[in-house]
Coordinates of N, CA and C in Angstrom, one line a residue:
X1 N -30.0 7.9 -29.3 CA -30.5 9.1 -28.7 C -29.9 10.2 -29.5
X2 N -30.8 11.1 -30.0 CA -30.3 12.2 -30.8 C -29.8 13.4 -29.9
X3 N -29.2 14.3 -30.5 CA -28.6 15.5 -29.8 C -29.7 16.2 -29.1
X4 N -30.9 16.4 -29.7 CA -32.0 17.2 -29.1 C -32.5 16.4 -27.9
X5 N -32.6 15.1 -28.0 CA -33.0 14.3 -26.8 C -32.0 14.4 -25.6
X6 N -30.8 14.4 -26.0 CA -29.8 14.6 -24.9 C -29.8 15.9 -24.3
X7 N -30.0 17.0 -25.1 CA -30.1 18.3 -24.5 C -31.4 18.5 -23.7
X8 N -32.5 17.9 -24.1 CA -33.7 17.9 -23.3 C -33.5 17.2 -22.0
X9 N -32.8 16.1 -22.0 CA -32.6 15.3 -20.8 C -31.7 16.1 -19.8
X10 N -30.7 16.8 -20.4 CA -29.8 17.5 -19.6 C -30.5 18.7 -18.9
X11 N -31.4 19.4 -19.7 CA -32.2 20.5 -19.2 C -33.1 20.0 -18.1
X12 N -33.7 18.9 -18.3 CA -34.6 18.4 -17.3 C -33.9 18.1 -16.0
X13 N -32.7 17.5 -16.1 CA -31.9 17.2 -14.9 C -31.5 18.5 -14.2
X14 N -31.1 19.5 -14.9 CA -30.7 20.8 -14.3 C -31.8 21.6 -13.7
X15 N -33.0 21.4 -14.2 CA -34.2 22.1 -13.7 C -34.7 21.4 -12.4
X16 N -34.4 20.2 -12.2 CA -34.9 19.5 -11.0 C -34.4 20.1 -9.7
X17 N -33.2 20.7 -9.7 CA -32.7 21.2 -8.5 C -31.7 20.2 -7.9
X18 N -31.2 20.6 -6.7 CA -30.2 19.8 -6.1 C -31.0 18.7 -5.3
X19 N -30.4 17.5 -5.3 CA -31.0 16.4 -4.5 C -30.8 16.6 -3.0
X20 N -31.6 16.1 -2.2 CA -31.5 16.2 -0.7 C -30.4 15.3 -0.3
X21 N -29.5 15.8 0.6 CA -28.4 15.0 1.1 C -28.8 14.5 2.5
X22 N -28.5 13.3 2.8 CA -28.8 12.8 4.2 C -28.1 13.6 5.2
X23 N -28.7 13.8 6.4 CA -28.1 14.7 7.4 C -26.8 14.1 8.0
X24 N -26.7 12.8 8.1 CA -25.6 12.1 8.7 C -24.5 11.7 7.7
X25 N -24.6 12.2 6.5 CA -23.6 11.9 5.5 C -22.2 12.3 5.8
X26 N -22.0 13.5 6.3 CA -20.7 14.0 6.7 C -20.1 13.2 7.9
X27 N -20.9 12.9 8.9 CA -20.4 12.1 10.0 C -20.0 10.7 9.5
X28 N -20.7 10.1 8.6 CA -20.4 8.8 8.1 C -19.1 8.8 7.3
X29 N -18.9 9.9 6.5 CA -17.7 10.1 5.7 C -16.5 10.2 6.6
X30 N -16.6 11.0 7.7 CA -15.5 11.3 8.6 C -15.2 10.0 9.3
X31 N -16.2 9.2 9.7 CA -15.9 7.9 10.4 C -15.2 7.0 9.5
X32 N -15.7 6.9 8.2 CA -15.0 6.0 7.3 C -13.6 6.4 7.0
X33 N -13.4 7.7 6.8 CA -12.1 8.2 6.6 C -11.1 7.9 7.7
X34 N -11.6 8.1 9.0 CA -10.7 7.8 10.1 C -10.4 6.3 10.2
X35 N -11.4 5.4 9.8 CA -11.1 4.0 9.9 C -10.1 3.6 8.8
X36 N -10.2 4.2 7.6 CA -9.3 3.9 6.5 C -7.9 4.4 6.9
X37 N -7.8 5.5 7.5 CA -6.5 6.1 7.9 C -5.9 5.2 9.0
X38 N -6.6 4.8 10.0 CA -6.1 3.9 11.0 C -5.6 2.6 10.4
X39 N -6.4 2.0 9.4 CA -6.0 0.8 8.8 C -4.7 1.0 8.0
X40 N -4.6 2.1 7.3 CA -3.4 2.4 6.5 C -2.2 2.5 7.4
X41 N -2.3 3.2 8.5 CA -1.2 3.3 9.5 C -0.8 2.0 10.0
X42 N -1.8 1.2 10.4 CA -1.5 -0.2 10.9 C -0.7 -1.0 9.9
X43 N -1.2 -1.0 8.6 CA -0.5 -1.8 7.6 C 0.9 -1.3 7.4
X44 N 1.1 0.0 7.4 CA 2.4 0.6 7.2 C 3.3 0.2 8.4
X45 N 2.8 0.2 9.6 CA 3.6 -0.2 10.8 C 4.0 -1.6 10.7
X46 N 3.1 -2.5 10.3 CA 3.3 -3.9 10.2 C 4.4 -4.2 9.1
X47 N 4.3 -3.4 8.0 CA 5.3 -3.6 6.9 C 6.7 -3.2 7.4
X48 N 6.8 -2.1 8.2 CA 8.1 -1.7 8.7 C 8.6 -2.7 9.7
X49 N 7.7 -3.3 10.5 CA 8.1 -4.3 11.5 C 8.6 -5.5 10.8
X50 N 7.9 -5.9 9.7 CA 8.3 -7.1 9.0 C 9.7 -6.9 8.3
X51 N 9.9 -5.7 7.8 CA 11.2 -5.3 7.2 C 12.3 -5.4 8.2
X52 N 12.0 -4.8 9.4 CA 13.0 -4.9 10.5 C 13.3 -6.3 10.9
X53 N 12.3 -7.1 11.1 CA 12.5 -8.5 11.5 C 13.3 -9.3 10.4
X54 N 13.0 -9.0 9.2 CA 13.8 -9.7 8.1 C 15.2 -9.2 8.1
X55 N 15.5 -8.0 8.4 CA 16.9 -7.5 8.4 C 17.6 -8.1 9.6
X56 N 17.0 -8.2 10.8 CA 17.6 -8.8 11.9 C 17.9 -10.3 11.7
X57 N 16.9 -11.0 11.1 CA 17.1 -12.4 10.8 C 18.2 -12.6 9.8
X58 N 18.3 -11.8 8.8 CA 19.4 -11.9 7.8 C 20.7 -11.6 8.5
X59 N 20.8 -10.6 9.3 CA 22.0 -10.3 10.0 C 22.5 -11.4 10.9
X60 N 21.6 -12.0 11.7 CA 21.9 -13.1 12.6 C 22.4 -14.3 11.7
X61 N 21.7 -14.6 10.6 CA 22.1 -15.7 9.8 C 23.5 -15.5 9.2
X62 N 23.7 -14.3 8.7 CA 25.0 -14.0 8.1 C 26.1 -14.1 9.1
X63 N 25.9 -13.7 10.4 CA 26.9 -13.7 11.4 C 27.2 -15.2 11.8
X64 N 26.2 -16.0 11.8 CA 26.4 -17.4 12.2 C 27.0 -18.3 11.1
X65 N 26.5 -18.1 9.9 CA 26.9 -19.0 8.8 C 28.2 -18.4 8.1
X66 N 28.4 -17.1 8.2 CA 29.5 -16.4 7.6 C 29.7 -16.9 6.1
X67 N 28.8 -16.6 5.2 CA 28.9 -17.0 3.8 C 30.1 -16.4 3.1
X68 N 30.7 -15.4 3.6 CA 31.9 -14.8 2.9 C 33.2 -15.5 3.1
X69 N 33.2 -16.5 4.1 CA 34.4 -17.2 4.4 C 34.5 -18.5 3.5
X70 N 35.6 -18.8 3.0 CA 35.8 -19.9 2.1 C 35.7 -21.2 3.0
X71 N 34.9 -22.2 2.5 CA 34.7 -23.4 3.3 C 36.0 -24.2 3.4
X72 N 36.2 -25.0 4.4 CA 37.4 -25.8 4.5 C 37.5 -26.8 3.4
X73 N 38.7 -27.1 3.0 CA 38.8 -28.1 1.9 C 38.4 -29.5 2.3
X74 N 37.8 -30.2 1.4 CA 37.3 -31.5 1.7 C 38.4 -32.6 1.5
X75 N 39.4 -32.3 0.7 CA 40.5 -33.2 0.4 C 41.8 -32.7 0.9
X76 N 42.7 -33.5 1.2 CA 44.0 -33.1 1.7 C 44.9 -32.9 0.5
X77 N 45.8 -32.0 0.6 CA 46.8 -31.8 -0.6 C 47.7 -33.0 -0.6
X78 N 48.3 -33.3 -1.8 CA 49.2 -34.5 -1.9 C 50.4 -34.2 -1.0
X79 N 50.9 -35.3 -0.4 CA 52.1 -35.2 0.4 C 53.3 -35.5 -0.5
X80 N 54.2 -34.5 -0.6 CA 55.4 -34.7 -1.4 C 56.7 -34.4 -0.5
X81 N 57.8 -34.9 -0.9 CA 59.0 -34.7 -0.1 C 59.2 -35.5 1.1
X82 N 58.6 -36.7 1.2 CA 58.8 -37.5 2.4 C 60.0 -38.3 2.2

């Protein structure tokens, strides 16, 4: 497509005028935006709930297992001085 053809096509598109917009387009866009916003809020709340549940589970596990305490020795020390 040459430059003159592109210019002619652009002039033709500009001369046509504005296309007709459906009358319920704005209402549909608002409805879709509200739905997306509610979904985003729900996903965010679920993510925070999951993070909170993981934190509580880790805290309970750490308090019951106490991984920072050295485990008891499996063998007894040698007896000397009897």
